[in-house]
Every structure is written in C-alpha cells, then in structure tokens.
mmCIF file of C-alpha atoms and ligand atoms in Angstrom:
data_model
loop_
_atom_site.group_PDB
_atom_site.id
_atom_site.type_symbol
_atom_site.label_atom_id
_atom_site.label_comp_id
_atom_site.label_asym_id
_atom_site.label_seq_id
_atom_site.Cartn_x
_atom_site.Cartn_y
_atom_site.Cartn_z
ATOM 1 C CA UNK A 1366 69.791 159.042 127.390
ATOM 2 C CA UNK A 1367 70.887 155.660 125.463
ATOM 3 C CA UNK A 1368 70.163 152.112 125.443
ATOM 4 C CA UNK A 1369 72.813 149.348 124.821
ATOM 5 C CA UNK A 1370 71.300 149.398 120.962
ATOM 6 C CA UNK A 1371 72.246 152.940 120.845
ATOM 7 C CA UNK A 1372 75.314 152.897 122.827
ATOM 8 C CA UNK A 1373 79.043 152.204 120.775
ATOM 9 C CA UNK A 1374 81.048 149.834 123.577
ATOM 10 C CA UNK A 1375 84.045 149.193 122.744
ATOM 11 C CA UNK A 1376 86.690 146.555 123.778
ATOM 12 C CA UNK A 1377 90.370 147.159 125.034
ATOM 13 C CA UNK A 1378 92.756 144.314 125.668
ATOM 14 C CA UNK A 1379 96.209 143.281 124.848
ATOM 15 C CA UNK A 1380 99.019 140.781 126.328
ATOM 16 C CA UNK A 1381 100.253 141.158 130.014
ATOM 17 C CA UNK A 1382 102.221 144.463 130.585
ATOM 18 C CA UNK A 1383 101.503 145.349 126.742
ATOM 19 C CA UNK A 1384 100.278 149.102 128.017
ATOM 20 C CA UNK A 1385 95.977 148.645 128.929
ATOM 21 C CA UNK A 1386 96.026 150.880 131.716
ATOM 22 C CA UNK A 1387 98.301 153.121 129.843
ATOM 23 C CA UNK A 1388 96.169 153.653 127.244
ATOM 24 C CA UNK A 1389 93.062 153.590 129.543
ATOM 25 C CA UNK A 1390 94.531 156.672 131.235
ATOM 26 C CA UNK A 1391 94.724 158.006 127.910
ATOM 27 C CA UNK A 1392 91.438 157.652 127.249
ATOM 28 C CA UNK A 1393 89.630 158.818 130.403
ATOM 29 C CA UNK A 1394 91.974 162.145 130.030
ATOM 30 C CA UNK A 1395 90.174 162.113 126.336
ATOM 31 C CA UNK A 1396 86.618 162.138 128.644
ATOM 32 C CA UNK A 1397 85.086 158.845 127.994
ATOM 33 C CA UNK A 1398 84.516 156.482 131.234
ATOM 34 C CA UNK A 1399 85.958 152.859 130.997
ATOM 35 C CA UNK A 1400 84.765 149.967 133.055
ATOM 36 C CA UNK A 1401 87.999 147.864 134.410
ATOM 37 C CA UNK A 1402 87.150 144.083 134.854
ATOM 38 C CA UNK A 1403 90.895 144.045 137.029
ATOM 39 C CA UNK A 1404 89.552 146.201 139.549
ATOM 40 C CA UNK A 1405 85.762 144.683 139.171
ATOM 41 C CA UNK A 1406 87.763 141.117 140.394
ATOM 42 C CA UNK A 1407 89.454 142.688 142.834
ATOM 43 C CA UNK A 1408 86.717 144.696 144.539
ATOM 44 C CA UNK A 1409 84.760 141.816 144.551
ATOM 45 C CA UNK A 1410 87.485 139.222 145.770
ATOM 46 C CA UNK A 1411 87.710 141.542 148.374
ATOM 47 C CA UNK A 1412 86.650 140.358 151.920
ATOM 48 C CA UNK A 1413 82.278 140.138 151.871
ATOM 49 C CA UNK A 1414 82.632 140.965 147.890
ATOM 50 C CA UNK A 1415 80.827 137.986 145.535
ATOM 51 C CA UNK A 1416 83.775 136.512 144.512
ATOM 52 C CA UNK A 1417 85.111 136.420 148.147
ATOM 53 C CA UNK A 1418 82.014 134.513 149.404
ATOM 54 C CA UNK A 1419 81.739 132.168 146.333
ATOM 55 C CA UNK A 1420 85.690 131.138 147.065
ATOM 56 C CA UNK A 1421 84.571 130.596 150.219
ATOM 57 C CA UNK A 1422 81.820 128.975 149.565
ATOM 58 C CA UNK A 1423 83.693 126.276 147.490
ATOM 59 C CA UNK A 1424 86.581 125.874 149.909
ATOM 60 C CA UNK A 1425 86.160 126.808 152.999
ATOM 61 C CA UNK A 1426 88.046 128.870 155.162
ATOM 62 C CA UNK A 1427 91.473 127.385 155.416
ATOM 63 C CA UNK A 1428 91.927 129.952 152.059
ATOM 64 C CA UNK A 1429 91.463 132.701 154.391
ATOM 65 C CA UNK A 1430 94.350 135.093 156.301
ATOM 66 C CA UNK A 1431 93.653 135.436 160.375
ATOM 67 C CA UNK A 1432 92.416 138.927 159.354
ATOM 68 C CA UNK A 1433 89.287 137.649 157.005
ATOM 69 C CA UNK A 1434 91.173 138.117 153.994
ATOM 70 C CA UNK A 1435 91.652 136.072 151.130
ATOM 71 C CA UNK A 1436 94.920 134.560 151.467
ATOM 72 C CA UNK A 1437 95.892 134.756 147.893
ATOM 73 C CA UNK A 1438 99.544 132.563 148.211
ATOM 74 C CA UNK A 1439 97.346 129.912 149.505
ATOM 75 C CA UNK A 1440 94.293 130.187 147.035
ATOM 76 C CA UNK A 1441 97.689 130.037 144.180
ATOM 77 C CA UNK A 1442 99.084 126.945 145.781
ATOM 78 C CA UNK A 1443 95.747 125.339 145.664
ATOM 79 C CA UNK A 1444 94.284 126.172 142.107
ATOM 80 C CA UNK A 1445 97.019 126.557 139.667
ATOM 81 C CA UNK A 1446 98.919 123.168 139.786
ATOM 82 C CA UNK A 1447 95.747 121.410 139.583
ATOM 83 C CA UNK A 1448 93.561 121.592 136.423
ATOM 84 C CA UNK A 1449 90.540 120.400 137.267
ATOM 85 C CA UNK A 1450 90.480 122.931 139.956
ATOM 86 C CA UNK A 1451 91.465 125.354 137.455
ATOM 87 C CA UNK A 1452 88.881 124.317 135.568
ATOM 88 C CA UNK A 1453 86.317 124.991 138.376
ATOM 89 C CA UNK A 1454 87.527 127.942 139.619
ATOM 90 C CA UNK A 1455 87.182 129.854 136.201
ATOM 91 C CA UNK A 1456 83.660 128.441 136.078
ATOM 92 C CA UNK A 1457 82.637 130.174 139.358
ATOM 93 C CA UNK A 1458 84.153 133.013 139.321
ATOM 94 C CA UNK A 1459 83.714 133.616 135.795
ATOM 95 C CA UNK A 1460 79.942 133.431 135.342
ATOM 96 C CA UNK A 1461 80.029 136.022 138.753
ATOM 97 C CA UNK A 1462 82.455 138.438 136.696
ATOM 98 C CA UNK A 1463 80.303 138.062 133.399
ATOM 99 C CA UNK A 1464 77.089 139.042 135.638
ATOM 100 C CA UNK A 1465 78.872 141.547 137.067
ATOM 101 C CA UNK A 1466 80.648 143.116 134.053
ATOM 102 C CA UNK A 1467 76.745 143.296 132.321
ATOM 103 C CA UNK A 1468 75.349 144.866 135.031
ATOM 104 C CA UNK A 1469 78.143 148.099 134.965
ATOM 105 C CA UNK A 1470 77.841 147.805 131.423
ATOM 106 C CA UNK A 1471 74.147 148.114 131.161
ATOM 107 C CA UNK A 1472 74.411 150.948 133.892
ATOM 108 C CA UNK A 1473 76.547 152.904 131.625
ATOM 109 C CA UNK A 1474 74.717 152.448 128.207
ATOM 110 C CA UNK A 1475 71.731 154.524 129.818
ATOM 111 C CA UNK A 1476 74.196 157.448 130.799
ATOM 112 C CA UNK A 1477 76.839 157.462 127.854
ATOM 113 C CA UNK A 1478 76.958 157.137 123.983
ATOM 114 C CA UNK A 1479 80.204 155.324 124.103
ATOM 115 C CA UNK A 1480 82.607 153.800 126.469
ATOM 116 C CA UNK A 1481 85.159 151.325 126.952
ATOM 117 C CA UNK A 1482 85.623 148.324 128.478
ATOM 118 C CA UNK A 1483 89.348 146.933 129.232
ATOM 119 C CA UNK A 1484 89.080 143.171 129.774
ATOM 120 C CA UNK A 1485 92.621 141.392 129.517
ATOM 121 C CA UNK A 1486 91.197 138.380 128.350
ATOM 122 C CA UNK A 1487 88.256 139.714 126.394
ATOM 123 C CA UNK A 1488 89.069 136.994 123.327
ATOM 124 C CA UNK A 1489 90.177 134.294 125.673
ATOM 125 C CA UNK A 1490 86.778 134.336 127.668
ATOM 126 C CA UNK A 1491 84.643 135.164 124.675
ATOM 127 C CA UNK A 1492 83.829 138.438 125.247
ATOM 128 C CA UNK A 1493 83.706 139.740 121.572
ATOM 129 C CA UNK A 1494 80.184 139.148 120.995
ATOM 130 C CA UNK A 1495 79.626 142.412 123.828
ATOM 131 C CA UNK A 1496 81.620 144.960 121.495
ATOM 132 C CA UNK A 1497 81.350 147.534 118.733
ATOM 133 C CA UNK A 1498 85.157 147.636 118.204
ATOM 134 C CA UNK A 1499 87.951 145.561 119.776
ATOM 135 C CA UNK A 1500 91.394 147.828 120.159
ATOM 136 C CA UNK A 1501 94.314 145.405 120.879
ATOM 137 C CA UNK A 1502 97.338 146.896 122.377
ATOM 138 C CA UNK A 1503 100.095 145.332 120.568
ATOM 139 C CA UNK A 1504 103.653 145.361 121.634
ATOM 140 C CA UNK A 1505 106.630 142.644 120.364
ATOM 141 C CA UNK A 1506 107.399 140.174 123.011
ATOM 142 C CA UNK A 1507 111.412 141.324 123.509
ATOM 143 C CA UNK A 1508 109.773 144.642 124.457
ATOM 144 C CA UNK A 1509 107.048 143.246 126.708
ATOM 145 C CA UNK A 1510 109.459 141.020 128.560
ATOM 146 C CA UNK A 1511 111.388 144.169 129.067
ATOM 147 C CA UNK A 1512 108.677 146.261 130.457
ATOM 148 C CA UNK A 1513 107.309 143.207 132.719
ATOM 149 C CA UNK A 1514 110.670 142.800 134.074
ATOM 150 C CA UNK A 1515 111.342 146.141 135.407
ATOM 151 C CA UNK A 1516 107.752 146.807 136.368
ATOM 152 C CA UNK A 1517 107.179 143.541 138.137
ATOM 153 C CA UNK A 1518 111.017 143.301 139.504
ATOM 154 C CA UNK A 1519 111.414 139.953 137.269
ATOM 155 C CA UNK A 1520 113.629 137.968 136.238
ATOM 156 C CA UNK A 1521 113.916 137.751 132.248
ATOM 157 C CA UNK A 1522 113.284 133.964 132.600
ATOM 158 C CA UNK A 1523 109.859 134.129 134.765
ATOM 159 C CA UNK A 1524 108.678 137.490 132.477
ATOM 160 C CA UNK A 1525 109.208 135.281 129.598
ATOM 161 C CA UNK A 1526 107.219 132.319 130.728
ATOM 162 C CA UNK A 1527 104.112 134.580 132.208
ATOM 163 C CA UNK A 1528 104.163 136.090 128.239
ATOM 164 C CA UNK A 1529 104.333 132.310 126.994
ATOM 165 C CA UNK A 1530 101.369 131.188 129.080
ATOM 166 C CA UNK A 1531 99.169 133.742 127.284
ATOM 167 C CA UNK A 1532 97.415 133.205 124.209
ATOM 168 C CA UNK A 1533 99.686 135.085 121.697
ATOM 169 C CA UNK A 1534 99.390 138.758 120.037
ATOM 170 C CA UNK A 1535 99.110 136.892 116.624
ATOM 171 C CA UNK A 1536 96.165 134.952 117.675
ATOM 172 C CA UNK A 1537 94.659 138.276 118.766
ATOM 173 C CA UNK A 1538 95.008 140.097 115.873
ATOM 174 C CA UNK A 1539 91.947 138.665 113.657
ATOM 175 C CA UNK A 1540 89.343 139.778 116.431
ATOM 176 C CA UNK A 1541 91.059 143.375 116.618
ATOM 177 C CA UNK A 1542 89.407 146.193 114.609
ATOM 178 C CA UNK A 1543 91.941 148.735 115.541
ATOM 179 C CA UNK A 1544 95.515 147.495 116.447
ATOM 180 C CA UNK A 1545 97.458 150.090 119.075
ATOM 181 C CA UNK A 1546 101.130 149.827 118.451
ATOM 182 C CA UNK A 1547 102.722 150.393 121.875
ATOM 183 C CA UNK A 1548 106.478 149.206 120.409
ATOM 184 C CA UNK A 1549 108.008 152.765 120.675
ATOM 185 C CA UNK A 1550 107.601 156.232 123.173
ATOM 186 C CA UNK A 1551 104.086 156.811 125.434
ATOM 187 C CA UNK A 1552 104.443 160.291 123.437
ATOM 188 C CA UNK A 1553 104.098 158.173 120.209
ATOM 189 C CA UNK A 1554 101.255 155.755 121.718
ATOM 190 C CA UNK A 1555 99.365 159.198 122.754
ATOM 191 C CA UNK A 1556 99.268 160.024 119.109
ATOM 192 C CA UNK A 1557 97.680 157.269 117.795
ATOM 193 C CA UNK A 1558 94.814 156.988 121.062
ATOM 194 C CA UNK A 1559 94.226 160.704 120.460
ATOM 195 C CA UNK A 1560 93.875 159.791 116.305
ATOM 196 C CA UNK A 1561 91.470 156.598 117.304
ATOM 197 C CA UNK A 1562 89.504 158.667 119.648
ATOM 198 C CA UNK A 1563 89.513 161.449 116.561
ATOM 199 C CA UNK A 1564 87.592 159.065 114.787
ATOM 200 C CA UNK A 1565 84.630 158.181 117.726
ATOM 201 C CA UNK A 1566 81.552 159.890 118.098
ATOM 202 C CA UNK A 1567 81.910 162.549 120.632
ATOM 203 C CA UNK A 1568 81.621 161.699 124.743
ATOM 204 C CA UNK A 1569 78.368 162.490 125.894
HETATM 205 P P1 LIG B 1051 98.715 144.332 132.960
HETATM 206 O O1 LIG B 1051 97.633 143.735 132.161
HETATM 207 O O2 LIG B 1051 99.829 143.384 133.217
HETATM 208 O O3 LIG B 1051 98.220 145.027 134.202
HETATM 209 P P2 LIG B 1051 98.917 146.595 131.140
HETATM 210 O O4 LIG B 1051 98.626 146.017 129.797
HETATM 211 O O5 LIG B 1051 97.859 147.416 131.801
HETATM 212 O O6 LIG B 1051 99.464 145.486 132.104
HETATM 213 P P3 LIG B 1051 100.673 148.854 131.607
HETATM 214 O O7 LIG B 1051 100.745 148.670 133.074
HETATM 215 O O8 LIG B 1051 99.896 149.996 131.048
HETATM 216 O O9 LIG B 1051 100.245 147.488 130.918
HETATM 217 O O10 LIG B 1051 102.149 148.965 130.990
HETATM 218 C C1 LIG B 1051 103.169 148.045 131.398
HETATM 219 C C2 LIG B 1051 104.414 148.815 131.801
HETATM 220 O O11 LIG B 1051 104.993 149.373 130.628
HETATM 221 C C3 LIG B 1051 104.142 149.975 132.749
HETATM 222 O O12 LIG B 1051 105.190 150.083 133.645
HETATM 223 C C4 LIG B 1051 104.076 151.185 131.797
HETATM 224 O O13 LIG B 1051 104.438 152.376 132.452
HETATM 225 C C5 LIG B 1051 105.086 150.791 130.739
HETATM 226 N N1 LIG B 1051 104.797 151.325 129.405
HETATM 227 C C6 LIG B 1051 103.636 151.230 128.727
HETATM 228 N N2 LIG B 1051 103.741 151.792 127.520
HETATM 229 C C7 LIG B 1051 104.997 152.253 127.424
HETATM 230 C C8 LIG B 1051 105.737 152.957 126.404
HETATM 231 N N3 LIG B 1051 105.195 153.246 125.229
HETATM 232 N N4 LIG B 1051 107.021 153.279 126.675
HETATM 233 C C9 LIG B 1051 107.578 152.957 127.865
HETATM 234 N N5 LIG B 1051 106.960 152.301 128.860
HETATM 235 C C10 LIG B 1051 105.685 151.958 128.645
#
C-alpha cells in the first residue's frame, strides 16, 4: 500500500491528435493503470454527471436535447464566440474536473506505486505541480495536420486552425522531462514507450 508521497505519478500530454491515447494503450498493455481526464469530462458531462448539473445550473435548460441530454451544438454556439463566457465556463467546470481528477488520483496512490495521468492540457491548466515526470508526445505540425485530417474527416484548412489554437509543442517542451517522438511508425513509437517504461519502477 502507498500514499501520494510514495507514489511516482506521472503526466502524459501532447498537441491534439499528436498520439495520447496511442501511447496510453501502450502503456496499460505495459500494466500500469492511467487515469483519462477526456473520459472523466465526458462521464461527468453526461446526463445527472457534475458537470451536466453545473451547466445546467448556470444556463438553464434551453442547452438541453428533448432526450435530457446535453445538447453539445448548442452549448458550442453559446460559449465559444463569447469570451467572457469562455471565461466562465472554464472556471466551473474546471475547478469540478480538478476535484474530480484529485479524488481518482488519490484513490490510486493507495493501490499503485506509479501511474499515469493523460491530461491534454496538463501545462495549459497548470497541472505540473501534480507530477513526478511530464512525457510530452511530440509530433511536427505537417504530420499532425495529416493525422487530424484523416482521423477527424477534415479539411487541411480547419485541421490546421484547431493545431493553431493550441498552445504550441515548443512552448511545451521546457515542462517535459521525457519528450515521445511520435514523427515516424507506431512500431517505432512502441520502442521508445517500452524503453521509458524500461526505466520506471516496476507496476505494483
Ligand atoms: P486527441 O487528443 O485529439 O484525442 P491523441 O493525442 O490521443 O488525440 P491519437 O488519437 O492517439 O492522438 O492519435 C491521432 C491519430 O493518429 C489516430 O488516428 C492514431 O491512430 C494516429 N497515429 C498515432 N500515432 C501514429 C503513428 N506513429 N503512425 C501513424 N498513425 C499514428
């Protein structure tokens, strides 16, 4: 049994399409569990979830679907063109996420001597203070664009300007400790999670 003292957390993020869950699969073949703040947001955006009832909450239910759902195309039309809405909605559901994201976390420092935590915008929301290591996967925008593109069915013009909207891979780099080059095969990417994990204490 370990505390959070005890307990090496580390950090996984990276750019949009730039291979997280990739190399989260990679991992959890490897043994070690990984929390997923994308799937903590959605299962709690989900209809009764915390993040479902704050939303509501705040704006009532003309951002729901007949069927109780959140009716994301709406919540989008409302939120992102404004910034001071923007501004608010990061504030409320953030601090929920945060919560939540300790709570799992503390859960799984009693039960494991090291795990992972992929957070997409671990750096942007100042979550660097939480880790023992930060791994950044790193992949060259003409790359990314290409892999956003065909997974999202985009064209190369709106790939390119959800990549610009992010805080950049360069910007990242100085709050990596480990940087996971995703530019070439997933046979090559496997090599270097397999030699990163060679280098971590053994999964409990
Ligand atoms: P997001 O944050 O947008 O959910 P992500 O960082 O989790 O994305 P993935 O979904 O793992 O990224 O990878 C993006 C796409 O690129 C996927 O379709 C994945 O199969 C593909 N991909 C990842 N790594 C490679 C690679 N080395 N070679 C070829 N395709 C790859």
């Amino acid at each position: 049994m370990s505390s959070l003292s005890e307990t090496m957390i580390i950090g996984l993020t990276g750019g949009i399409a730039s291979g997280k869950s990739t190399v989260v699969e990679m991992i959890k073949e490897a043994g070690y569990k990984v929390i997923d703040a994308d799937q903590l947001v959605h299962d709690m955006q989900a209809k009764g979830g915390r993040l479902y009832r704050a939303l509501l909450d705040w704006l009532g239910e003309e951002i729901l679907l007949p069927n109780g759902e959140l009716n994301r195309s709406k919540l989008g039309q409302l939120i992102f063109p404004n910034e001071e809405m923007r501004h608010r909605s990061a504030e409320i559901q953030g601090t929920i996420i945060r919560e939540e994201l300790a709570t799992q976390r503390d859960c799984l420092a009693k039960k494991e001597d090291v795990f992972f935590m992929d957070i997409p915008l671990l750096i942007e929301n100042g979550y660097q203070d939480w880790f023992d290591q930060i791994w950044l996967v790193a992949v060259l925008p003409e790359i990314q664009c290409q892999r956003l593109m065909k997974r999202n069915h985009l064209s190369s013009k709106e790939a390119s300007m959800r990549i610009a909207s992010q805080m950049s891979l360069e910007e990242k780099k100085p709050y990596a400790s480990l940087v996971l080059d995703n530019n070439a095969s997933l046979d090559d990417l496997k090599e270097k999670v397999k030699s990163a994990i060679n280098d971590l204490p053994s999964s409990s």
